[in-house]
CSV table of C-alpha atoms in Angstrom, one decimal:
chain,number,residue,atom,x,y,z
A,1,UNK,CA,20.8,-6.5,0.2
A,2,UNK,CA,17.9,-8.5,1.8
A,3,UNK,CA,14.5,-7.8,0.3
A,4,UNK,CA,11.0,-9.0,1.2
A,5,UNK,CA,7.6,-8.6,-0.3
A,6,UNK,CA,4.8,-8.1,2.3
A,7,UNK,CA,1.3,-9.2,1.2
A,8,UNK,CA,-1.6,-8.1,3.4
A,9,UNK,CA,-4.4,-10.5,2.7
A,10,UNK,CA,-8.0,-11.1,3.7
A,11,UNK,CA,-9.9,-14.0,2.2
A,12,UNK,CA,-7.7,-14.3,-0.9
A,13,UNK,CA,-7.7,-18.1,-1.4
A,14,UNK,CA,-8.5,-17.8,-5.1
A,15,UNK,CA,-5.4,-15.7,-5.9
A,16,UNK,CA,-2.9,-15.9,-3.1
A,17,UNK,CA,-0.9,-19.0,-4.4
A,18,UNK,CA,-0.2,-17.5,-7.8
A,19,UNK,CA,0.7,-14.1,-6.3
A,20,UNK,CA,3.1,-15.7,-3.8
A,21,UNK,CA,4.8,-17.9,-6.4
A,22,UNK,CA,5.4,-15.0,-8.8
A,23,UNK,CA,6.7,-12.7,-6.0
A,24,UNK,CA,9.1,-15.4,-4.7
A,25,UNK,CA,11.0,-15.3,-8.0
A,26,UNK,CA,12.4,-11.9,-6.8
A,27,UNK,CA,12.3,-11.7,-3.0
A,28,UNK,CA,11.4,-13.4,0.2
A,29,UNK,CA,7.6,-13.3,0.9
A,30,UNK,CA,5.6,-12.6,4.0
A,31,UNK,CA,1.8,-13.0,3.9
A,32,UNK,CA,0.0,-11.2,6.7
A,33,UNK,CA,-3.4,-12.9,7.0
A,34,UNK,CA,-5.7,-10.3,8.4
A,35,UNK,CA,-8.3,-12.6,10.0
A,36,UNK,CA,-9.3,-14.6,7.0
A,37,UNK,CA,-12.0,-17.2,7.3
A,38,UNK,CA,-10.9,-19.2,4.2
A,39,UNK,CA,-7.7,-21.1,3.3
A,40,UNK,CA,-5.5,-18.0,2.5
A,41,UNK,CA,-2.9,-18.8,5.1
A,42,UNK,CA,-2.5,-22.5,4.4
A,43,UNK,CA,-2.4,-22.0,0.6
A,44,UNK,CA,0.3,-19.2,0.9
A,45,UNK,CA,2.4,-21.4,3.3
A,46,UNK,CA,2.2,-24.3,0.9
A,47,UNK,CA,3.9,-22.3,-1.8
A,48,UNK,CA,6.7,-21.0,0.4
A,49,UNK,CA,5.5,-17.8,2.1
A,50,UNK,CA,6.2,-16.9,5.7
A,51,UNK,CA,2.9,-16.4,7.5
A,52,UNK,CA,1.7,-14.0,10.2
A,53,UNK,CA,-1.9,-14.2,11.3
A,54,UNK,CA,-4.3,-11.7,12.9
A,55,UNK,CA,-6.9,-13.5,15.0
A,56,UNK,CA,-9.5,-11.1,13.7
A,57,UNK,CA,-9.8,-8.7,10.8
A,58,UNK,CA,-8.1,-5.5,11.9
A,59,UNK,CA,-7.7,-3.7,8.6
A,60,UNK,CA,-5.2,-3.4,5.7
A,61,UNK,CA,-3.2,-0.7,7.5
A,62,UNK,CA,-2.8,-3.0,10.6
A,63,UNK,CA,-1.6,-5.8,8.3
A,64,UNK,CA,0.9,-3.6,6.6
A,65,UNK,CA,2.3,-2.5,10.0
A,66,UNK,CA,2.6,-6.1,11.2
A,67,UNK,CA,4.6,-6.8,8.1
A,68,UNK,CA,6.8,-3.8,8.6
A,69,UNK,CA,7.6,-4.8,12.2
A,70,UNK,CA,8.5,-8.3,11.0
A,71,UNK,CA,10.8,-6.9,8.3
A,72,UNK,CA,12.5,-4.5,10.7
A,73,UNK,CA,13.1,-7.3,13.3
A,74,UNK,CA,14.5,-9.6,10.6
A,75,UNK,CA,16.8,-6.9,9.3
A,76,UNK,CA,15.5,-6.6,5.8
A,77,UNK,CA,16.9,-3.7,3.8
A,78,UNK,CA,14.2,-3.2,1.2
A,79,UNK,CA,10.5,-3.9,1.5
A,80,UNK,CA,7.8,-4.2,-1.2
A,81,UNK,CA,4.0,-4.1,-0.5
A,82,UNK,CA,1.8,-6.1,-2.9
A,83,UNK,CA,-1.9,-6.8,-2.8
A,84,UNK,CA,-3.0,-10.4,-2.6
A,85,UNK,CA,-6.0,-10.2,-5.0
A,86,UNK,CA,-3.9,-10.6,-8.2
A,87,UNK,CA,-4.4,-7.0,-9.5
A,88,UNK,CA,-0.7,-6.2,-9.4
A,89,UNK,CA,1.9,-7.9,-11.5
A,90,UNK,CA,4.7,-9.2,-9.3
A,91,UNK,CA,7.1,-9.1,-12.3
A,92,UNK,CA,7.2,-5.3,-11.6
A,93,UNK,CA,8.9,-5.9,-8.3
A,94,UNK,CA,12.5,-5.5,-9.7
A,95,UNK,CA,11.5,-2.2,-11.3
A,96,UNK,CA,10.3,-0.8,-7.9
A,97,UNK,CA,13.3,-2.1,-6.1
A,98,UNK,CA,15.7,-0.6,-8.6
A,99,UNK,CA,14.2,2.8,-7.9
A,100,UNK,CA,15.1,2.6,-4.2
A,101,UNK,CA,18.8,2.9,-4.8
A,102,UNK,CA,18.4,6.7,-5.0
A,103,UNK,CA,15.2,7.4,-3.2
A,104,UNK,CA,13.4,6.4,0.0
A,105,UNK,CA,10.1,5.3,-1.4
A,106,UNK,CA,8.7,4.2,-4.7
A,107,UNK,CA,4.9,4.2,-5.6
A,108,UNK,CA,3.7,2.0,-8.4
A,109,UNK,CA,1.5,4.1,-10.6
A,110,UNK,CA,-1.4,2.8,-12.7
A,111,UNK,CA,-1.7,6.1,-14.5
A,112,UNK,CA,1.9,7.3,-15.2
A,113,UNK,CA,2.0,6.2,-18.8
A,114,UNK,CA,-1.6,5.0,-19.5
A,115,UNK,CA,-4.9,4.3,-17.8
A,116,UNK,CA,-5.4,0.6,-16.8
A,117,UNK,CA,-7.9,-1.4,-18.7
A,118,UNK,CA,-11.3,-2.0,-17.1
A,119,UNK,CA,-10.8,0.2,-14.1
A,120,UNK,CA,-14.2,1.0,-12.6
A,121,UNK,CA,-15.1,4.7,-13.2
A,122,UNK,CA,-15.9,5.3,-9.5
A,123,UNK,CA,-12.4,4.1,-8.5
A,124,UNK,CA,-10.7,6.2,-11.1
A,125,UNK,CA,-12.6,9.3,-10.0
A,126,UNK,CA,-12.0,8.7,-6.3
A,127,UNK,CA,-8.3,8.1,-6.9
A,128,UNK,CA,-8.0,11.3,-8.9
A,129,UNK,CA,-9.7,13.4,-6.2
A,130,UNK,CA,-7.6,11.9,-3.4
A,131,UNK,CA,-4.3,12.2,-5.4
A,132,UNK,CA,-5.0,15.9,-6.0
A,133,UNK,CA,-5.5,16.3,-2.3
A,134,UNK,CA,-2.4,14.4,-1.4
A,135,UNK,CA,-0.3,16.4,-3.9
A,136,UNK,CA,-1.6,19.6,-2.4
A,137,UNK,CA,-0.8,18.6,1.2
A,138,UNK,CA,2.5,16.8,0.6
A,139,UNK,CA,4.1,18.6,-2.3
A,140,UNK,CA,4.8,15.3,-4.0
A,141,UNK,CA,4.1,15.3,-7.8
A,142,UNK,CA,2.4,11.9,-7.9
A,143,UNK,CA,-0.2,10.4,-10.2
A,144,UNK,CA,-1.5,7.5,-8.1
A,145,UNK,CA,-1.7,8.0,-4.3
A,146,UNK,CA,-3.9,5.0,-3.7
A,147,UNK,CA,-1.9,2.3,-5.3
A,148,UNK,CA,-1.0,-0.5,-2.8
A,149,UNK,CA,2.0,-1.7,-4.9
A,150,UNK,CA,4.9,0.2,-3.2
A,151,UNK,CA,8.5,-0.2,-2.1
A,152,UNK,CA,10.3,1.4,0.8
A,153,UNK,CA,13.8,1.5,2.3
A,154,UNK,CA,14.7,0.4,5.9
A,155,UNK,CA,15.1,4.1,6.7
A,156,UNK,CA,11.4,4.7,5.9
A,157,UNK,CA,10.0,1.6,7.6
A,158,UNK,CA,10.5,2.7,11.1
A,159,UNK,CA,8.6,5.9,10.5
A,160,UNK,CA,5.5,4.2,9.2
A,161,UNK,CA,5.0,1.6,12.0
A,162,UNK,CA,3.8,4.3,14.4
A,163,UNK,CA,1.0,5.6,12.2
A,164,UNK,CA,-2.2,5.1,14.2
A,165,UNK,CA,-4.6,4.3,11.3
A,166,UNK,CA,-5.4,0.6,10.7
A,167,UNK,CA,-7.7,0.8,7.7
A,168,UNK,CA,-7.3,2.0,4.1
A,169,UNK,CA,-6.5,5.5,5.4
A,170,UNK,CA,-3.1,4.2,6.4
A,171,UNK,CA,-1.8,4.2,2.8
A,172,UNK,CA,-2.6,7.9,2.4
A,173,UNK,CA,-1.2,8.9,5.8
A,174,UNK,CA,2.1,7.1,4.8
A,175,UNK,CA,2.6,9.7,2.1
A,176,UNK,CA,1.8,12.6,4.5
A,177,UNK,CA,4.2,11.2,7.1
A,178,UNK,CA,6.9,10.8,4.4
A,179,UNK,CA,6.5,14.4,3.4
A,180,UNK,CA,6.7,15.5,7.1
A,181,UNK,CA,10.0,13.6,7.5
A,182,UNK,CA,11.3,14.9,4.1
A,183,UNK,CA,11.7,11.5,2.6
A,184,UNK,CA,12.3,11.3,-1.1
A,185,UNK,CA,9.6,9.7,-3.3
A,186,UNK,CA,9.3,8.6,-6.9
A,187,UNK,CA,6.8,6.7,-9.1
A,188,UNK,CA,7.3,3.8,-11.5
A,189,UNK,CA,4.7,2.7,-14.0
A,190,UNK,CA,3.1,-0.7,-13.2
A,191,UNK,CA,0.5,-2.9,-14.8
A,192,UNK,CA,-2.8,-3.4,-13.0
A,193,UNK,CA,-5.5,-5.9,-14.0
A,194,UNK,CA,-9.1,-5.4,-13.0
A,195,UNK,CA,-11.7,-8.2,-13.2
A,196,UNK,CA,-14.3,-9.3,-10.7
A,197,UNK,CA,-12.3,-8.7,-7.6
A,198,UNK,CA,-14.2,-8.0,-4.4
A,199,UNK,CA,-14.1,-4.9,-2.4
A,200,UNK,CA,-14.0,-4.7,1.4
A,201,UNK,CA,-14.5,-0.9,1.6
A,202,UNK,CA,-17.5,-0.3,3.7
A,203,UNK,CA,-19.6,2.8,4.5
A,204,UNK,CA,-17.7,3.3,7.7
A,205,UNK,CA,-14.4,3.3,5.8
A,206,UNK,CA,-15.8,6.0,3.5
A,207,UNK,CA,-16.8,8.2,6.5
A,208,UNK,CA,-13.4,7.6,8.1
A,209,UNK,CA,-11.7,8.7,4.9
A,210,UNK,CA,-13.8,11.8,4.6
A,211,UNK,CA,-12.8,12.7,8.2
A,212,UNK,CA,-9.2,12.0,7.3
A,213,UNK,CA,-9.3,14.3,4.3
A,214,UNK,CA,-10.8,17.1,6.4
A,215,UNK,CA,-8.0,16.8,8.9
A,216,UNK,CA,-5.5,16.9,6.1
A,217,UNK,CA,-6.9,20.2,4.9
A,218,UNK,CA,-7.0,21.6,8.4
A,219,UNK,CA,-3.4,20.5,9.0
A,220,UNK,CA,-2.3,22.3,5.8
A,221,UNK,CA,-4.3,25.4,6.7
A,222,UNK,CA,-2.8,25.6,10.2
A,223,UNK,CA,0.7,25.3,8.8
A,224,UNK,CA,0.2,28.4,6.7
A,225,UNK,CA,-0.8,30.5,9.7
A,226,UNK,CA,2.2,32.5,10.9
A,227,UNK,CA,3.0,32.0,14.6
């Protein structure tokens, strides 16, 4: 089966080479450069990644959809998403892919067996709140709804390219869409390393996510009203 790792990246020149080299031990690699102003693309290309470039920064969700469209067009069977900042350990790629033999989607979980070291408190709390909400809306018994380390089958890929969100909300909506389409989902424990990585989450992203969660709750409420 043909497999590919899709890495959405924005200004990741400090880490992208090592991430690509480690991921290429297991799969083909595509880096979707989301409008970087540094050397992300050239460094990734130099170590063997295929490159797709956005002319401007469109958002992580947009980069993920660009990667999915490429994988579908190139007829890949299994697809892995991996962040380019070095937090995720590419050596976990085989574990996620192995899980796809009997399910449609695998989420890497930072919390399934133990809490990751040095995770910022605000990120832990926000993830816990969001994960509880996603569990309530989707019915999936997951522990880490916000992890960007994921694997999906070709069957699921076509469903996710039509999601309208382009920012970080996209990853949450993927789980909601999967539930609506009755896709099967499982989690695998992964390692995650936190250091001095930068965050591109801005105030507008927070507002957008709050609006998204309110729509989720409204969607759930309306489904419970008999027609």
